[in-house]
Tab-separated table of C-alpha atoms in Angstrom:
chain	number	residue	atom	x	y	z
A	439	UNK	CA	-33.785	23.535	1.806
A	440	UNK	CA	-36.350	24.108	4.504
A	441	UNK	CA	-36.448	20.085	5.397
A	442	UNK	CA	-32.640	20.414	5.779
A	443	UNK	CA	-33.167	23.442	8.008
A	444	UNK	CA	-35.645	21.836	10.251
A	445	UNK	CA	-33.965	18.623	10.497
A	446	UNK	CA	-30.627	20.766	11.662
A	447	UNK	CA	-32.832	22.856	13.986
A	448	UNK	CA	-34.346	19.567	15.809
A	449	UNK	CA	-30.857	17.832	16.235
A	450	UNK	CA	-29.367	17.687	19.662
A	451	UNK	CA	-26.698	20.412	20.657
A	452	UNK	CA	-24.056	17.559	20.821
A	453	UNK	CA	-24.845	16.576	17.232
A	454	UNK	CA	-25.063	20.045	16.024
A	455	UNK	CA	-21.705	20.724	17.353
A	456	UNK	CA	-19.938	17.923	15.718
A	457	UNK	CA	-21.571	18.590	12.377
A	458	UNK	CA	-20.684	22.128	12.484
A	459	UNK	CA	-17.006	21.357	13.466
A	460	UNK	CA	-16.927	18.637	10.635
A	461	UNK	CA	-18.470	21.026	8.001
A	462	UNK	CA	-15.813	23.746	8.858
A	463	UNK	CA	-12.841	21.480	8.566
A	464	UNK	CA	-14.464	19.966	5.254
A	465	UNK	CA	-14.297	23.418	3.826
A	466	UNK	CA	-11.011	24.265	5.340
A	467	UNK	CA	-9.799	21.033	3.545
A	468	UNK	CA	-11.296	22.133	0.361
A	469	UNK	CA	-9.698	25.418	0.505
A	470	UNK	CA	-6.461	23.832	1.387
A	471	UNK	CA	-6.658	21.451	-1.537
A	472	UNK	CA	-7.659	24.338	-3.957
A	473	UNK	CA	-4.817	26.704	-2.746
A	474	UNK	CA	-2.315	23.425	-2.886
A	475	UNK	CA	-3.540	22.519	-6.512
A	476	UNK	CA	-3.003	26.392	-7.487
A	477	UNK	CA	0.372	26.473	-5.873
A	478	UNK	CA	1.600	23.226	-7.669
A	479	UNK	CA	0.372	24.438	-10.855
A	480	UNK	CA	2.549	27.668	-10.340
A	481	UNK	CA	5.386	25.368	-9.362
A	482	UNK	CA	4.536	23.305	-12.604
A	483	UNK	CA	4.827	26.368	-14.672
A	484	UNK	CA	8.121	27.582	-12.909
A	485	UNK	CA	9.417	24.128	-13.622
A	486	UNK	CA	8.440	24.307	-17.118
A	487	UNK	CA	9.864	27.877	-17.610
A	488	UNK	CA	13.031	26.504	-16.019
A	489	UNK	CA	13.223	23.316	-18.451
A	490	UNK	CA	12.199	25.699	-21.407
A	491	UNK	CA	15.091	27.864	-20.649
A	492	UNK	CA	17.365	24.975	-20.177
A	493	UNK	CA	15.901	23.654	-23.717
A	494	UNK	CA	15.990	26.666	-25.491
A	495	UNK	CA	19.473	27.769	-24.550
A	496	UNK	CA	20.615	24.227	-25.321
A	497	UNK	CA	18.998	24.123	-28.745
A	498	UNK	CA	20.168	27.516	-29.815
A	499	UNK	CA	23.443	26.354	-28.811
A	500	UNK	CA	23.254	23.058	-30.811
A	501	UNK	CA	21.994	24.932	-33.832
A	502	UNK	CA	24.558	27.539	-33.753
A	503	UNK	CA	27.067	24.692	-34.048
A	504	UNK	CA	25.360	22.991	-36.690
A	505	UNK	CA	25.320	26.266	-38.482
A	506	UNK	CA	28.972	26.414	-37.989
A	507	UNK	CA	29.177	22.831	-39.729
A	508	UNK	CA	26.971	24.287	-42.480
A	509	UNK	CA	29.436	27.023	-42.905
A	510	UNK	CA	32.522	24.659	-42.562
A	511	UNK	CA	31.051	22.566	-45.681
A	512	UNK	CA	30.392	25.776	-47.593
A	513	UNK	CA	34.214	26.888	-46.735
A	514	UNK	CA	35.573	23.318	-47.758
A	515	UNK	CA	33.530	23.610	-51.117
A	516	UNK	CA	34.482	27.230	-51.825
A	517	UNK	CA	38.084	26.461	-51.052
A	518	UNK	CA	40.427	27.694	-53.985
A	519	UNK	CA	42.954	24.781	-54.052
A	520	UNK	CA	40.245	22.099	-53.468
A	521	UNK	CA	38.326	23.617	-56.414
A	522	UNK	CA	41.454	23.667	-58.657
A	523	UNK	CA	41.997	19.986	-57.649
A	524	UNK	CA	38.505	19.205	-58.617
A	525	UNK	CA	38.399	20.850	-61.873
A	526	UNK	CA	41.661	19.292	-62.553
A	527	UNK	CA	40.310	15.971	-61.546
A	528	UNK	CA	37.842	16.030	-64.381
A	529	UNK	CA	40.266	16.971	-67.023
A	530	UNK	CA	43.108	14.385	-66.488
A	531	UNK	CA	42.816	11.006	-67.853
A	532	UNK	CA	45.565	8.759	-66.398
A	533	UNK	CA	44.872	6.956	-63.278
A	534	UNK	CA	48.395	8.065	-61.829
A	535	UNK	CA	47.607	11.793	-62.064
A	536	UNK	CA	43.988	11.032	-60.729
A	537	UNK	CA	45.526	9.242	-57.797
A	538	UNK	CA	47.828	12.282	-57.114
A	539	UNK	CA	44.942	14.686	-57.233
A	540	UNK	CA	42.768	12.588	-55.100
A	541	UNK	CA	45.693	12.357	-52.419
A	542	UNK	CA	45.689	16.349	-52.645
A	543	UNK	CA	42.006	16.688	-51.991
A	544	UNK	CA	42.302	14.189	-49.137
A	545	UNK	CA	45.071	16.178	-47.555
A	546	UNK	CA	42.902	19.579	-47.888
A	547	UNK	CA	39.938	17.630	-46.092
A	548	UNK	CA	42.397	16.532	-43.322
A	549	UNK	CA	43.410	20.133	-43.208
A	550	UNK	CA	39.947	20.969	-42.260
A	551	UNK	CA	38.697	17.864	-40.635
A	552	UNK	CA	41.454	17.661	-38.098
A	553	UNK	CA	40.875	21.016	-36.613
A	554	UNK	CA	36.959	20.606	-35.815
A	555	UNK	CA	36.069	19.288	-32.657
A	556	UNK	CA	32.552	18.180	-33.882
A	557	UNK	CA	33.574	16.731	-37.084
A	558	UNK	CA	33.795	12.652	-37.011
A	559	UNK	CA	35.037	12.553	-40.572
A	560	UNK	CA	34.964	14.454	-44.012
A	561	UNK	CA	34.305	12.609	-47.066
A	562	UNK	CA	34.228	13.593	-50.738
A	563	UNK	CA	32.674	11.435	-53.429
A	564	UNK	CA	33.634	12.432	-56.750
A	565	UNK	CA	31.701	11.998	-59.969
A	566	UNK	CA	33.363	8.449	-60.419
A	567	UNK	CA	32.060	7.544	-57.021
A	568	UNK	CA	35.746	7.361	-55.815
A	569	UNK	CA	35.559	8.148	-51.973
A	570	UNK	CA	38.224	10.361	-50.252
A	571	UNK	CA	37.930	10.559	-46.609
A	572	UNK	CA	39.553	12.494	-43.761
A	573	UNK	CA	39.360	11.515	-40.224
A	574	UNK	CA	37.737	8.402	-39.129
A	575	UNK	CA	38.030	6.171	-42.186
A	576	UNK	CA	34.849	4.014	-41.370
A	577	UNK	CA	33.218	3.737	-44.700
A	578	UNK	CA	29.934	4.284	-46.040
A	579	UNK	CA	27.848	1.615	-47.750
A	580	UNK	CA	27.555	2.194	-51.585
A	581	UNK	CA	23.691	2.311	-51.167
A	582	UNK	CA	24.126	4.920	-48.629
A	583	UNK	CA	26.397	6.620	-50.930
A	584	UNK	CA	24.110	6.912	-53.770
A	585	UNK	CA	21.231	7.953	-51.314
A	586	UNK	CA	23.510	10.968	-50.122
A	587	UNK	CA	24.560	11.865	-53.496
A	588	UNK	CA	20.905	12.131	-54.756
A	589	UNK	CA	20.408	14.292	-51.644
A	590	UNK	CA	23.019	16.663	-52.629
A	591	UNK	CA	21.920	16.930	-56.126
A	592	UNK	CA	18.381	17.531	-54.876
A	593	UNK	CA	19.530	20.684	-52.728
A	594	UNK	CA	21.663	21.768	-55.502
A	595	UNK	CA	24.505	23.151	-53.663
A	596	UNK	CA	22.623	24.112	-50.648
A	597	UNK	CA	23.530	22.219	-47.157
A	598	UNK	CA	21.279	19.466	-46.536
A	599	UNK	CA	20.885	17.422	-43.148
A	600	UNK	CA	20.887	13.710	-43.254
A	601	UNK	CA	19.637	11.843	-39.930
A	602	UNK	CA	20.089	8.319	-40.768
A	603	UNK	CA	23.723	7.801	-40.247
A	604	UNK	CA	25.381	5.052	-38.297
A	605	UNK	CA	25.225	5.199	-34.314
A	606	UNK	CA	28.656	7.218	-33.952
A	607	UNK	CA	27.684	9.772	-36.433
A	608	UNK	CA	23.913	9.654	-36.805
A	609	UNK	CA	23.724	13.361	-38.065
A	610	UNK	CA	25.410	13.996	-41.585
A	611	UNK	CA	25.782	17.355	-43.634
A	612	UNK	CA	25.486	16.829	-47.325
A	613	UNK	CA	26.269	19.520	-49.980
A	614	UNK	CA	26.755	19.057	-53.627
A	615	UNK	CA	30.012	20.682	-54.744
A	616	UNK	CA	29.851	23.204	-57.528
A	617	UNK	CA	32.513	24.784	-59.529
A	618	UNK	CA	33.688	28.124	-58.418
A	619	UNK	CA	35.105	30.411	-60.932
A	620	UNK	CA	35.814	33.934	-60.650
A	621	UNK	CA	34.088	34.364	-57.287
A	622	UNK	CA	30.893	32.568	-58.615
A	623	UNK	CA	29.482	29.625	-58.564
A	624	UNK	CA	28.535	27.585	-61.968
A	625	UNK	CA	26.290	24.839	-62.492
A	626	UNK	CA	29.084	22.195	-63.394
A	627	UNK	CA	28.781	19.501	-60.605
A	628	UNK	CA	32.364	18.378	-59.061
A	629	UNK	CA	31.174	15.821	-56.588
A	630	UNK	CA	29.409	15.709	-52.999
A	631	UNK	CA	30.907	16.732	-49.803
A	632	UNK	CA	29.603	14.663	-46.552
A	633	UNK	CA	30.541	15.785	-43.181
A	634	UNK	CA	29.858	13.260	-40.232
A	635	UNK	CA	28.980	15.101	-37.329
A	636	UNK	CA	29.577	14.210	-33.690
A	637	UNK	CA	26.129	15.288	-32.652
A	638	UNK	CA	26.402	13.751	-29.309
A	639	UNK	CA	29.580	15.719	-28.335
A	640	UNK	CA	27.470	18.868	-29.635
A	641	UNK	CA	24.842	17.874	-27.202
A	642	UNK	CA	27.026	17.418	-24.203
A	643	UNK	CA	28.785	20.612	-24.566
A	644	UNK	CA	25.483	22.642	-25.155
A	645	UNK	CA	23.285	21.250	-22.536
A	646	UNK	CA	22.810	24.092	-19.828
A	647	UNK	CA	22.793	22.841	-16.147
A	648	UNK	CA	20.920	19.355	-17.143
A	649	UNK	CA	18.863	17.949	-14.293
A	650	UNK	CA	19.714	14.686	-12.711
A	651	UNK	CA	18.464	11.768	-14.743
A	652	UNK	CA	17.300	14.136	-17.568
A	653	UNK	CA	17.353	13.459	-20.958
A	654	UNK	CA	17.500	15.352	-24.300
A	655	UNK	CA	15.769	14.090	-27.343
A	656	UNK	CA	15.830	15.341	-30.895
A	657	UNK	CA	13.494	14.143	-33.397
A	658	UNK	CA	12.327	15.147	-36.918
A	659	UNK	CA	8.953	13.806	-36.426
A	660	UNK	CA	9.820	10.537	-37.960
A	661	UNK	CA	12.818	9.104	-36.100
A	662	UNK	CA	14.931	9.837	-33.205
A	663	UNK	CA	18.054	11.847	-34.145
A	664	UNK	CA	19.472	11.961	-30.856
A	665	UNK	CA	20.403	9.835	-28.904
A	666	UNK	CA	21.147	6.944	-31.086
A	667	UNK	CA	19.773	4.488	-28.382
A	668	UNK	CA	16.822	6.157	-26.861
A	669	UNK	CA	14.814	4.507	-23.898
A	670	UNK	CA	11.783	6.467	-25.134
A	671	UNK	CA	9.793	4.537	-27.749
A	672	UNK	CA	8.610	5.831	-30.923
A	673	UNK	CA	4.917	5.849	-30.052
A	674	UNK	CA	5.665	7.644	-26.732
A	675	UNK	CA	7.448	10.309	-28.778
A	676	UNK	CA	4.780	10.788	-31.260
A	677	UNK	CA	2.065	10.911	-28.433
A	678	UNK	CA	4.131	13.612	-26.983
A	679	UNK	CA	4.312	15.451	-30.186
A	680	UNK	CA	0.468	15.698	-30.481
A	681	UNK	CA	0.292	17.454	-27.078
A	682	UNK	CA	-1.307	20.757	-27.331
A	683	UNK	CA	0.744	22.256	-24.416
A	684	UNK	CA	4.350	22.839	-24.697
A	685	UNK	CA	4.888	21.021	-21.424
A	686	UNK	CA	3.347	18.107	-19.212
A	687	UNK	CA	3.598	15.002	-17.481
A	688	UNK	CA	3.881	11.899	-19.539
A	689	UNK	CA	3.407	8.372	-18.589
A	690	UNK	CA	6.525	6.650	-20.184
A	691	UNK	CA	7.687	3.222	-19.747
A	692	UNK	CA	10.033	4.283	-17.034
A	693	UNK	CA	7.553	5.992	-15.040
A	694	UNK	CA	6.099	9.503	-15.029
A	695	UNK	CA	8.178	12.241	-16.487
A	696	UNK	CA	7.965	15.998	-16.872
A	697	UNK	CA	8.324	16.815	-20.609
A	698	UNK	CA	8.985	20.171	-22.107
A	699	UNK	CA	9.182	20.634	-26.053
A	700	UNK	CA	10.722	23.159	-28.216
A	701	UNK	CA	10.556	23.475	-32.126
A	702	UNK	CA	13.487	24.499	-34.125
A	703	UNK	CA	12.569	26.536	-37.301
A	704	UNK	CA	16.120	26.126	-38.640
A	705	UNK	CA	16.126	22.360	-38.898
A	706	UNK	CA	12.341	21.762	-38.372
A	707	UNK	CA	13.402	19.270	-35.518
A	708	UNK	CA	11.412	18.960	-32.274
A	709	UNK	CA	13.644	19.010	-29.014
A	710	UNK	CA	12.215	17.180	-25.971
A	711	UNK	CA	13.614	17.598	-22.470
A	712	UNK	CA	12.486	14.860	-20.199
A	713	UNK	CA	12.882	14.762	-16.206
A	714	UNK	CA	11.604	11.795	-14.090
A	715	UNK	CA	8.647	13.453	-12.241
A	716	UNK	CA	8.674	11.381	-9.447
A	717	UNK	CA	12.176	12.264	-8.594
A	718	UNK	CA	11.979	15.891	-9.172
A	719	UNK	CA	8.791	16.177	-7.071
A	720	UNK	CA	9.992	13.649	-4.541
A	721	UNK	CA	10.223	16.063	-1.594
A	722	UNK	CA	7.387	18.221	-2.848
A	723	UNK	CA	5.276	15.048	-2.862
A	724	UNK	CA	6.574	14.094	0.638
A	725	UNK	CA	5.492	17.429	2.061
A	726	UNK	CA	2.222	17.410	0.318
A	727	UNK	CA	1.517	13.677	1.788
A	728	UNK	CA	2.909	15.120	5.346
A	729	UNK	CA	0.558	18.152	5.074
A	730	UNK	CA	-2.341	16.012	4.172
A	731	UNK	CA	-1.808	13.451	7.075
A	732	UNK	CA	-1.159	16.231	9.411
A	733	UNK	CA	-4.441	17.856	8.378
A	734	UNK	CA	-6.615	14.622	8.643
A	735	UNK	CA	-5.074	14.185	12.396
A	736	UNK	CA	-6.072	17.760	13.021
A	737	UNK	CA	-9.563	17.139	11.626
A	738	UNK	CA	-9.975	13.781	13.787
A	739	UNK	CA	-8.532	15.856	16.582
A	740	UNK	CA	-10.693	18.624	16.117
A	741	UNK	CA	-13.845	16.162	15.977
A	742	UNK	CA	-12.678	14.238	19.156
A	743	UNK	CA	-12.172	17.767	20.960
A	744	UNK	CA	-15.219	18.992	19.709
A	745	UNK	CA	-17.164	15.881	20.843
A	746	UNK	CA	-15.876	16.097	24.232
A	747	UNK	CA	-16.540	19.655	24.572
A	748	UNK	CA	-20.064	19.382	23.309
A	749	UNK	CA	-20.454	16.583	25.719
A	750	UNK	CA	-19.191	18.784	28.671
A	751	UNK	CA	-21.988	20.960	27.978
A	752	UNK	CA	-24.972	18.764	26.951
A	753	UNK	CA	-24.105	15.980	29.526
A	754	UNK	CA	-24.922	18.204	32.805
A	755	UNK	CA	-28.063	19.746	31.007
A	756	UNK	CA	-29.193	16.029	30.236
A	757	UNK	CA	-28.640	15.297	33.801
A	758	UNK	CA	-30.470	18.403	34.877
A	759	UNK	CA	-33.436	17.497	32.337
A	760	UNK	CA	-33.508	14.033	34.057
A	761	UNK	CA	-33.931	15.245	37.719
A	762	UNK	CA	-36.696	17.782	36.480
A	763	UNK	CA	-38.542	14.931	35.049
A	764	UNK	CA	-38.328	12.926	38.054
A	765	UNK	CA	-39.598	15.851	40.071
A	766	UNK	CA	-42.298	16.293	37.359
A	767	UNK	CA	-43.631	12.867	37.941
A	768	UNK	CA	-43.763	13.700	41.637
A	769	UNK	CA	-40.987	11.362	42.778
A	770	UNK	CA	-40.387	13.689	45.872
A	771	UNK	CA	-38.788	10.739	47.920
A	772	UNK	CA	-35.634	11.551	45.968
A	773	UNK	CA	-35.588	15.366	46.225
A	774	UNK	CA	-32.685	15.438	48.782
A	775	UNK	CA	-30.722	13.174	46.525
A	776	UNK	CA	-31.415	15.294	43.311
A	777	UNK	CA	-30.783	18.338	45.278
A	778	UNK	CA	-27.332	17.035	46.471
A	779	UNK	CA	-26.203	15.207	43.080
A	780	UNK	CA	-23.380	16.072	40.882
A	781	UNK	CA	-22.868	19.786	40.218
A	782	UNK	CA	-20.196	20.783	37.507
A	783	UNK	CA	-16.723	21.609	38.979
A	784	UNK	CA	-17.133	25.374	37.613
A	785	UNK	CA	-20.208	26.752	38.968
A	786	UNK	CA	-19.364	30.092	37.576
A	787	UNK	CA	-20.405	29.052	33.845
A	788	UNK	CA	-24.022	29.086	32.660
A	789	UNK	CA	-24.548	25.231	33.068
A	790	UNK	CA	-23.077	25.373	36.734
A	791	UNK	CA	-25.250	28.547	37.644
A	792	UNK	CA	-28.205	26.594	36.097
A	793	UNK	CA	-27.342	23.569	38.510
A	794	UNK	CA	-26.968	25.758	41.383
A	795	UNK	CA	-30.192	27.477	40.676
A	796	UNK	CA	-31.914	24.225	40.223
A	797	UNK	CA	-30.415	22.936	43.727
A	798	UNK	CA	-31.383	26.139	45.594
A	799	UNK	CA	-34.855	25.628	44.059
A	800	UNK	CA	-35.091	22.049	45.366
A	801	UNK	CA	-34.001	23.110	48.604
A	802	UNK	CA	-36.478	25.728	48.826
A	803	UNK	CA	-39.326	23.136	47.812
A	804	UNK	CA	-38.022	21.000	50.654
A	805	UNK	CA	-38.251	23.957	53.046
A	806	UNK	CA	-41.591	24.785	52.011
A	807	UNK	CA	-42.750	20.868	52.084
A	808	UNK	CA	-41.443	20.847	55.740
A	809	UNK	CA	-42.682	24.131	56.705
A	810	UNK	CA	-46.297	23.164	55.253
A	811	UNK	CA	-46.033	19.738	56.860
A	812	UNK	CA	-45.231	21.367	60.229
A	813	UNK	CA	-48.228	23.602	59.936
A	814	UNK	CA	-50.333	20.979	58.919
A	815	UNK	CA	-49.306	18.996	62.190
A	816	UNK	CA	-50.074	22.076	64.338
A	817	UNK	CA	-53.273	22.629	62.934
A	818	UNK	CA	-54.245	18.752	63.308
A	819	UNK	CA	-53.080	19.072	66.902
A	820	UNK	CA	-55.043	22.159	67.721
A	821	UNK	CA	-58.344	20.603	66.201
A	822	UNK	CA	-57.778	17.455	68.247
A	823	UNK	CA	-57.280	19.562	71.280
A	824	UNK	CA	-60.353	21.585	70.534
A	825	UNK	CA	-62.233	18.438	69.907
A	826	UNK	CA	-60.967	17.068	72.994
A	827	UNK	CA	-62.022	20.197	74.840
A	828	UNK	CA	-65.426	19.808	73.572
A	829	UNK	CA	-65.720	16.069	74.296
A	830	UNK	CA	-64.240	15.848	77.905
A	831	UNK	CA	-66.863	17.846	79.869
A	832	UNK	CA	-69.738	16.393	78.003
A	833	UNK	CA	-68.327	12.543	78.683
A	834	UNK	CA	-67.598	13.436	82.445
A	835	UNK	CA	-71.371	14.873	82.961
A	836	UNK	CA	-72.692	11.857	81.533
A	837	UNK	CA	-70.653	9.723	83.759
A	838	UNK	CA	-71.841	11.670	86.768
A	839	UNK	CA	-75.313	11.447	85.835
A	840	UNK	CA	-75.112	7.723	85.341
A	841	UNK	CA	-73.428	7.492	88.947
A	842	UNK	CA	-76.467	9.625	90.096
A	843	UNK	CA	-79.067	7.590	88.608
A	844	UNK	CA	-77.337	4.282	90.135
A	845	UNK	CA	-77.154	6.128	93.393
A	846	UNK	CA	-80.775	6.833	93.435
A	847	UNK	CA	-81.700	3.387	92.421
A	848	UNK	CA	-79.853	2.261	95.353
A	849	UNK	CA	-81.448	4.818	97.600
A	850	UNK	CA	-78.129	6.439	98.567
A	851	UNK	CA	-79.248	9.790	98.955
A	852	UNK	CA	-75.943	11.181	100.154
A	853	UNK	CA	-73.892	9.942	97.097
A	854	UNK	CA	-76.449	11.212	94.753
A	855	UNK	CA	-76.285	14.788	96.327
A	856	UNK	CA	-72.334	14.568	96.138
A	857	UNK	CA	-72.501	13.655	92.430
A	858	UNK	CA	-75.086	16.445	91.467
A	859	UNK	CA	-73.071	18.867	93.278
A	860	UNK	CA	-69.781	17.620	91.317
A	861	UNK	CA	-72.119	17.898	88.017
A	862	UNK	CA	-72.986	21.176	88.848
A	863	UNK	CA	-69.499	22.380	89.589
A	864	UNK	CA	-68.252	20.665	86.148
A	865	UNK	CA	-71.315	22.562	84.323
A	866	UNK	CA	-70.148	25.758	85.916
A	867	UNK	CA	-66.580	24.997	84.488
């Protein structure tokens, strides 16, 4: 830590400024990303709550209709005329009487099935494996009939849901019909009642405000009950059922989907509500990307502006340091150039005041140098004059002495006297 601190301390101001701005922007971006992630988690939760609300309301509505179908099968089973026809059917022996009773049974089924919106058809299989149908007369294979009769016997008079019907009526309500005598059921088996349910119509009517391109899937854990043709594979459904959370983002074959899950205690089915994630979050993703791009642009702009701001401070200081080093080296020839160099436009800030002070210092140095030079010249001139004052009388006296000597040699007494008189005058001066 101390090494990092020392390294940071020794960095130039320009690099420190850029580093600090970058660090602050990265901290801000981290904070922004954390907040954005938290906001999106809240939004995901709200989406789940909305989807869960839609899913729960839809599943409750569907199950209420299924209970109505179950009540309908009980009502048909306990219908008094139908009970009488079925008991008589077991007693009569002639084929004519049996056909008549079967027609009456069919008419009773038609009376019930014709008024039910969600009943595709209603079938009754007697103990002789004869089928009486009301509504759509699309038949059921013998193998399927045996399977349904066995299922009804297994539940022994209770309603059983069979989810392996055909495409038009995937869901079947199966109930073994018991004899009803004196207001109580006996153990006598009269046949099997099968109601083919329009589950698709129930789902369409009970779906509460479905989102665009959303899809409801109903599964019993083994196969898809609704819809009959699902775009979601069994492996994807199995993977979603293993999810611990009741909602999440699943990567399906059609792309990412937001999936909410609800379990039914009545039918032991699982309801899956899928919504295309990319489409649902299209606007939010756009806003998220836009904000990220804007933040990156602000980050780059902050670095550029910070670098220019730092350069505006450090560049004049660097120029000042360069001038000081030139003066330090004794480069006094460029003193005027240094003093009159570039000065910051705003001389009132710290850097401008520093330059102005340096300029005044250089001007004062120049003035001191000029003043000192002038003084030195005066001193030299004074010394020279003093020297000249000392040299001139002595030189003149020697010259006159030489003339006097030459005059005496030439026996020019008058010249000699005149020179001696002049020498005497010079000596007196």
